[in-house]
Coordinates of C-alpha atoms in Angstrom, one line a residue:
X3 CA -32.5 -15.1 7.9
X4 CA -31.2 -18.6 6.9
X5 CA -27.6 -19.5 7.4
X6 CA -25.8 -18.9 4.2
X7 CA -22.3 -19.1 4.5
X8 CA -20.8 -15.7 2.6
X9 CA -17.5 -16.4 0.6
X10 CA -16.6 -12.3 -0.9
X11 CA -14.4 -13.2 -4.4
X12 CA -12.8 -10.7 -7.0
X13 CA -14.6 -10.8 -10.5
X14 CA -12.1 -12.0 -12.3
X15 CA -11.4 -14.2 -15.2
X16 CA -10.1 -16.8 -14.2
X17 CA -10.2 -17.1 -10.2
X18 CA -7.3 -16.5 -8.2
X19 CA -5.5 -19.3 -6.2
X20 CA -6.8 -18.2 -2.9
X21 CA -10.2 -15.9 -1.7
X22 CA -10.7 -13.3 0.3
X23 CA -13.3 -13.6 2.6
X24 CA -15.1 -11.7 5.1
X25 CA -18.2 -11.3 7.5
X26 CA -21.4 -10.5 6.0
X27 CA -21.5 -6.9 6.9
X28 CA -18.1 -6.7 5.2
X29 CA -17.9 -5.1 2.2
X30 CA -14.8 -3.9 0.1
X31 CA -14.0 -0.7 -0.3
X32 CA -14.1 1.8 -2.8
X33 CA -9.9 1.6 -2.8
X34 CA -8.0 -0.2 -4.0
X35 CA -8.2 -4.7 -3.7
X36 CA -8.7 -5.9 -1.0
X37 CA -6.0 -8.9 -0.6
X38 CA -2.5 -7.4 0.5
X39 CA -4.3 -5.6 3.3
X40 CA -7.0 -8.2 4.3
X41 CA -5.3 -8.7 8.0
X42 CA -5.2 -5.5 8.7
X43 CA -9.1 -4.8 7.9
X44 CA -10.0 -7.9 10.1
X45 CA -10.3 -10.7 6.3
X46 CA -9.1 -13.7 6.1
X47 CA -7.9 -15.9 3.5
X48 CA -9.4 -19.4 2.5
X49 CA -7.9 -21.6 -0.5
X50 CA -11.1 -22.6 -2.3
X51 CA -11.7 -26.8 -2.3
X52 CA -11.5 -26.6 -6.2
X53 CA -10.9 -24.9 -9.2
X54 CA -12.6 -23.1 -12.3
X55 CA -11.8 -25.8 -14.5
X56 CA -11.3 -24.0 -18.1
X57 CA -12.0 -27.0 -19.7
X58 CA -16.3 -27.3 -19.3
X59 CA -18.2 -27.5 -22.7
X60 CA -19.9 -25.2 -24.1
X61 CA -22.9 -27.6 -25.2
X62 CA -23.9 -27.5 -21.0
X63 CA -24.6 -24.1 -21.2
X64 CA -26.4 -23.9 -24.4
X65 CA -28.7 -26.3 -24.2
X66 CA -30.0 -25.3 -21.2
X67 CA -31.3 -22.2 -22.4
X68 CA -31.7 -23.4 -25.5
X69 CA -33.8 -26.3 -25.3
X70 CA -35.6 -25.5 -22.5
X71 CA -37.3 -22.4 -24.3
X72 CA -36.5 -20.6 -20.9
X73 CA -34.6 -18.3 -23.5
X74 CA -32.8 -17.4 -27.2
X75 CA -29.8 -18.1 -27.6
X76 CA -27.4 -18.7 -30.4
X77 CA -23.6 -20.8 -29.4
X78 CA -20.7 -21.9 -31.9
X79 CA -18.1 -23.4 -31.4
X80 CA -16.3 -20.9 -29.6
X81 CA -18.7 -19.0 -27.8
X82 CA -22.3 -18.5 -26.5
X83 CA -24.9 -15.6 -26.6
X84 CA -27.4 -14.9 -24.8
X85 CA -30.4 -12.5 -26.2
X86 CA -32.1 -10.3 -22.8
X87 CA -34.7 -8.2 -23.8
X88 CA -32.7 -7.1 -27.8
X89 CA -29.5 -6.3 -26.0
X90 CA -27.7 -9.7 -26.2
X91 CA -24.6 -11.4 -23.3
X92 CA -21.1 -12.8 -24.1
X93 CA -23.2 -15.5 -21.4
X94 CA -18.6 -17.4 -22.5
X95 CA -15.9 -17.2 -24.2
X96 CA -13.1 -20.0 -24.8
X97 CA -10.9 -18.1 -26.2
X98 CA -7.4 -20.2 -28.0
X99 CA -6.7 -20.0 -24.1
X100 CA -9.4 -21.3 -22.4
X101 CA -9.3 -18.6 -20.3
X102 CA -13.5 -18.1 -19.0
X103 CA -14.7 -15.1 -18.6
X104 CA -17.2 -13.5 -15.4
X105 CA -20.7 -15.8 -16.7
X106 CA -18.8 -19.4 -16.4
X107 CA -17.0 -18.5 -13.4
X108 CA -20.9 -17.6 -12.2
X109 CA -21.8 -20.5 -14.1
X110 CA -19.8 -22.8 -12.0
X111 CA -20.3 -21.3 -8.8
X112 CA -23.9 -22.0 -9.4
X113 CA -24.0 -24.9 -10.7
X114 CA -20.7 -27.2 -8.9
X115 CA -20.2 -25.2 -6.1
X116 CA -23.8 -25.6 -5.0
X117 CA -23.7 -21.3 -3.4
X118 CA -25.8 -20.0 -1.3
X119 CA -25.3 -17.0 -2.1
X120 CA -23.0 -15.2 -4.8
X121 CA -22.5 -12.1 -3.7
X122 CA -20.6 -9.3 -6.3
X123 CA -19.3 -6.5 -5.1
X124 CA -17.9 -3.7 -8.1
X125 CA -18.5 -0.4 -9.1
X126 CA -21.9 1.1 -10.3
X127 CA -21.1 0.4 -13.9
X128 CA -21.5 -2.2 -14.2
X129 CA -24.6 -3.3 -12.6
X130 CA -26.3 -3.8 -15.9
X131 CA -24.0 -6.3 -17.0
X132 CA -24.7 -8.6 -13.8
X133 CA -29.0 -8.0 -14.4
X134 CA -28.7 -9.2 -17.0
X135 CA -26.9 -11.9 -16.4
X136 CA -29.2 -12.8 -13.5
X137 CA -31.9 -12.4 -15.8
X138 CA -30.4 -15.0 -18.0
X139 CA -29.8 -17.2 -14.5
X140 CA -33.0 -17.1 -13.9
X141 CA -34.4 -18.4 -17.3
X142 CA -32.0 -20.8 -18.4
X143 CA -34.0 -22.1 -14.2
X144 CA -30.1 -22.0 -12.1
X145 CA -32.0 -18.6 -10.0
X146 CA -35.2 -19.1 -8.2
X147 CA -37.3 -16.0 -9.6
X148 CA -38.0 -14.5 -7.0
X149 CA -34.3 -12.5 -5.8
X150 CA -35.5 -13.3 -2.5
X151 CA -35.2 -17.1 -2.1
X152 CA -31.5 -19.4 -2.6
X153 CA -29.5 -19.0 -4.4
X154 CA -29.1 -16.4 -4.2
X155 CA -26.8 -13.5 -6.1
X156 CA -26.9 -10.1 -5.5
X157 CA -24.5 -6.8 -6.8
X158 CA -23.2 -4.3 -4.2
X159 CA -22.4 -1.5 -6.4
X160 CA -20.3 1.3 -5.2
X161 CA -19.5 4.7 -5.4
X162 CA -16.2 6.8 -6.3
X163 CA -13.8 7.7 -3.6
X164 CA -13.5 11.4 -4.2
X165 CA -10.2 13.5 -3.8
X166 CA -11.0 17.1 -1.8
X167 CA -11.4 18.9 -5.8
X168 CA -14.5 16.7 -6.5
X169 CA -12.3 14.5 -8.9
X170 CA -11.3 10.2 -8.4
X171 CA -9.4 10.2 -5.2
X172 CA -5.8 10.2 -6.3
X173 CA -2.0 10.6 -5.1
X174 CA -0.1 13.7 -7.0
X175 CA 1.4 11.9 -9.6
X176 CA -2.1 10.7 -10.3
X177 CA -1.3 7.1 -9.0
X178 CA -4.4 5.3 -7.8
X179 CA -3.9 5.5 -3.8
X180 CA -2.7 2.0 -2.0
X181 CA -4.8 1.4 0.8
X182 CA -1.9 0.3 3.2
X183 CA -0.9 3.3 2.6
X184 CA -4.3 5.4 3.8
X185 CA -4.5 3.4 6.9
X186 CA -0.5 3.5 7.6
X187 CA -1.0 7.3 7.5
X188 CA -4.2 7.2 9.6
X189 CA -2.6 5.2 11.9
X190 CA 0.4 8.2 12.5
X191 CA -2.4 10.5 12.6
X192 CA -4.0 9.0 14.9
X193 CA -0.8 8.3 17.0
X194 CA 0.7 11.6 16.8
X195 CA -2.8 12.6 18.1
X196 CA -3.1 10.6 21.2
X197 CA 0.4 11.5 22.2
X198 CA -0.5 14.7 22.1
X199 CA -2.9 14.6 24.9
X200 CA -0.4 12.5 26.7
X201 CA -0.8 9.4 26.3
X202 CA 2.7 8.4 25.5
X203 CA 3.3 9.4 29.6
X204 CA 0.0 7.1 30.7
X205 CA 0.7 3.3 28.5
X206 CA 2.6 1.8 27.1
X207 CA 4.4 1.7 23.8
X208 CA 2.1 -1.8 22.9
X209 CA -1.0 -0.3 24.2
X210 CA -0.1 3.4 22.2
X211 CA 0.5 1.0 19.1
X212 CA -2.4 -0.8 19.6
X213 CA -4.9 1.8 20.3
X214 CA -3.8 4.0 17.9
X215 CA -4.1 1.4 14.9
X216 CA -7.5 0.1 16.1
X217 CA -8.3 3.8 16.1
X218 CA -6.5 5.1 12.8
X219 CA -8.3 2.2 11.1
X220 CA -11.5 2.1 12.4
X221 CA -11.4 5.4 11.1
X222 CA -11.2 4.3 7.9
X223 CA -13.4 1.6 7.8
X224 CA -16.1 3.4 9.3
X225 CA -15.2 6.9 7.0
X226 CA -16.2 4.4 3.7
X227 CA -19.1 2.2 5.5
X228 CA -20.9 4.9 6.6
X229 CA -22.3 6.4 2.8
X230 CA -24.8 4.6 0.8
X231 CA -23.0 2.6 -0.3
X232 CA -24.6 3.6 -4.7
X233 CA -22.9 7.0 -4.1
X234 CA -19.4 9.4 -4.3
X235 CA -17.5 10.4 -0.9
X236 CA -14.8 12.8 -0.8
X237 CA -11.7 11.0 1.5
X238 CA -11.1 13.5 4.3
X239 CA -8.5 12.7 7.2
X240 CA -9.6 15.4 9.4
X241 CA -13.0 14.8 9.6
X242 CA -12.4 10.6 9.4
X243 CA -10.5 11.2 12.6
X244 CA -12.6 14.1 13.8
X245 CA -13.2 13.4 18.3
X246 CA -16.7 15.3 17.2
X247 CA -20.1 13.9 14.8
X248 CA -20.7 10.7 13.1
X249 CA -17.4 9.1 13.3
X250 CA -15.8 5.3 14.7
X251 CA -13.1 8.3 16.9
X252 CA -16.8 9.7 18.0
X253 CA -18.5 5.9 19.0
X254 CA -14.9 4.2 19.7
X255 CA -14.1 7.0 22.4
X256 CA -17.8 6.4 23.6
X257 CA -17.1 3.0 24.6
X258 CA -14.0 3.7 26.0
X259 CA -16.1 6.4 28.6
X260 CA -18.8 3.2 29.4
X261 CA -15.9 1.0 29.8
X262 CA -14.3 3.7 32.3
X263 CA -18.0 4.5 34.0
X264 CA -18.4 0.8 34.2
X265 CA -14.2 -0.2 35.6
X266 CA -15.0 3.0 38.3
X267 CA -17.6 1.1 40.2
X268 CA -15.9 -1.4 41.2
X269 CA -19.1 -3.8 40.6
X270 CA -18.6 -7.0 39.5
X271 CA -22.1 -6.7 35.9
X272 CA -21.7 -11.1 36.5
X273 CA -22.9 -10.1 39.5
X274 CA -25.2 -8.0 39.4
X275 CA -27.2 -9.7 36.2
X276 CA -28.2 -12.5 38.4
X277 CA -29.4 -9.9 41.6
X278 CA -30.8 -7.1 40.3
X279 CA -32.9 -6.2 37.3
X280 CA -33.0 -3.2 35.2
X281 CA -35.3 -0.3 35.5
X282 CA -35.7 1.8 33.0
X283 CA -38.8 3.8 35.6
X284 CA -37.2 7.6 33.2
X285 CA -37.4 8.7 29.1
X286 CA -34.0 8.8 29.0
X287 CA -33.3 5.1 30.3
X288 CA -36.4 4.0 27.7
X289 CA -35.5 6.0 25.5
X290 CA -32.7 4.0 25.4
X291 CA -33.5 0.9 26.2
X292 CA -35.4 0.9 23.4
X293 CA -33.3 1.5 20.9
X294 CA -31.3 -1.5 21.9
X295 CA -33.9 -4.7 21.3
X296 CA -33.4 -2.3 17.9
X297 CA -30.0 -4.4 17.5
X298 CA -31.4 -7.1 16.0
X299 CA -33.9 -6.2 13.6
X300 CA -31.5 -4.1 12.5
X301 CA -28.4 -6.4 11.6
X302 CA -31.3 -8.5 9.4
X303 CA -32.1 -5.4 8.0
X304 CA -28.5 -4.9 7.1
X305 CA -27.8 -8.0 6.3
X306 CA -30.8 -8.5 3.7
X307 CA -29.6 -5.4 1.5
X308 CA -26.4 -5.3 2.4
X309 CA -26.4 -2.0 3.9
X310 CA -23.3 -1.9 6.0
X311 CA -24.9 1.8 6.7
X312 CA -27.7 0.6 8.4
X313 CA -25.5 -0.4 11.0
X314 CA -23.1 2.1 10.9
X315 CA -26.4 4.9 11.6
X316 CA -27.7 3.1 14.6
X317 CA -24.5 3.1 16.0
X318 CA -24.0 6.0 16.3
X319 CA -28.3 6.8 17.3
X320 CA -27.6 4.6 19.8
X321 CA -24.5 6.1 20.8
X322 CA -26.4 9.6 21.2
X323 CA -28.6 8.6 22.8
X324 CA -26.6 7.2 25.3
X325 CA -25.3 10.7 26.3
X326 CA -28.6 12.1 26.2
X327 CA -29.0 9.1 29.6
X328 CA -25.8 9.7 30.4
X329 CA -25.6 13.8 30.4
X330 CA -29.1 13.8 33.1
X331 CA -28.7 10.9 35.2
X332 CA -26.2 10.2 37.6
X333 CA -25.0 6.5 37.7
X334 CA -21.9 6.0 39.6
X335 CA -23.5 7.2 43.4
X336 CA -27.0 6.9 42.5
X337 CA -29.3 4.9 43.9
X338 CA -30.5 3.7 40.2
X339 CA -26.9 2.5 40.4
X340 CA -27.1 -1.1 40.1
X341 CA -29.7 -1.1 37.2
X342 CA -28.1 1.8 35.4
X343 CA -25.0 -0.3 35.5
X344 CA -26.3 -2.2 34.1
X345 CA -27.7 0.2 31.0
X346 CA -24.1 0.4 30.7
X347 CA -22.9 -2.9 29.7
X348 CA -25.8 -2.9 27.4
X349 CA -24.8 -0.7 26.1
X350 CA -20.9 -1.2 26.2
X351 CA -21.9 -4.7 24.2
X352 CA -24.1 -3.7 22.1
X353 CA -22.2 -1.6 20.3
X354 CA -19.0 -3.9 20.4
X355 CA -20.7 -6.1 18.5
X356 CA -21.3 -3.7 16.0
X357 CA -17.5 -3.1 15.3
X358 CA -17.4 -6.5 15.5
X359 CA -19.5 -6.5 12.1
X360 CA -18.0 -3.3 10.9
X361 CA -14.8 -4.9 11.7
X362 CA -13.5 -2.6 13.7
X363 CA -11.9 -3.0 16.7
X364 CA -13.4 -1.5 19.8
X365 CA -11.0 0.2 23.0
X366 CA -11.2 0.3 26.5
X367 CA -9.9 3.4 27.6
X368 CA -9.7 6.7 26.0

């Protein structure tokens, strides 16, 4: 994959003074716009190099389309409309207050800022609008005919978050649920579970708080990302904070157990890498090793198709394969200890890479 700078920004009529940027696999969760929670979600706030000029001449839009005869366009002093297969797309409209709409923002990103890859993250209800805009931009020559070459534009649509009643997730007073409140509640529940296990007596208050935050925040993120983004899903704290099944809690605990095994061995992994070789003599070892080799292609698939759930499924399968290996084969004290410790380390490293791409903080003891 070509190296590109991917910036996600809210698709608003007038771009804000700061843009919300995430790693390529992160998507804005269904629940709310993330600017107020960017630090909790491993986001970064970037200031753009330039602001969108609202006085952009409309003749530029019209001439690019009409003169080139690549699209059917009509324009006046205040607006431009493009006709795409009978449907009308208002490409630009300058009102009395000189506000601009989605399409003029997109045109500016492509033509002026020379964006290599623009990803629009909205609900699936806006799919038709973006399909029409992409077709119009290709007719105008602003985009290549193929959607696999650069500059590239994609619409990442997502479904709804539902309550347990099957309706759109809202508070009891029918207000929109704030993401920051969900994160705080997840952290509180995670901390309570750790205290019930006696971790408050084993760890410092700071360790307890950081672990509760990592597990709670990770649970909310993973529950959102593990589903196909086009489908609706039901928000349920009990399910997402369970330590069984395909949850962040289960995966974080699995990673912590691997780290515990390596610590208990007392071996220097860096030194083992220099002197020992990885031997995959048993079926469970080979299955785990082969799955580790699929990491790069899985990341490529998830990035190319903008589907974080692909990486989530890979991560869960990796944890399951490790469990199958460890439940049968002894690591510490076995004749194959060195090789198996290296296999444990390789598994932990790949798990951490997955966590990083998903915006989840790993835990090393539990």
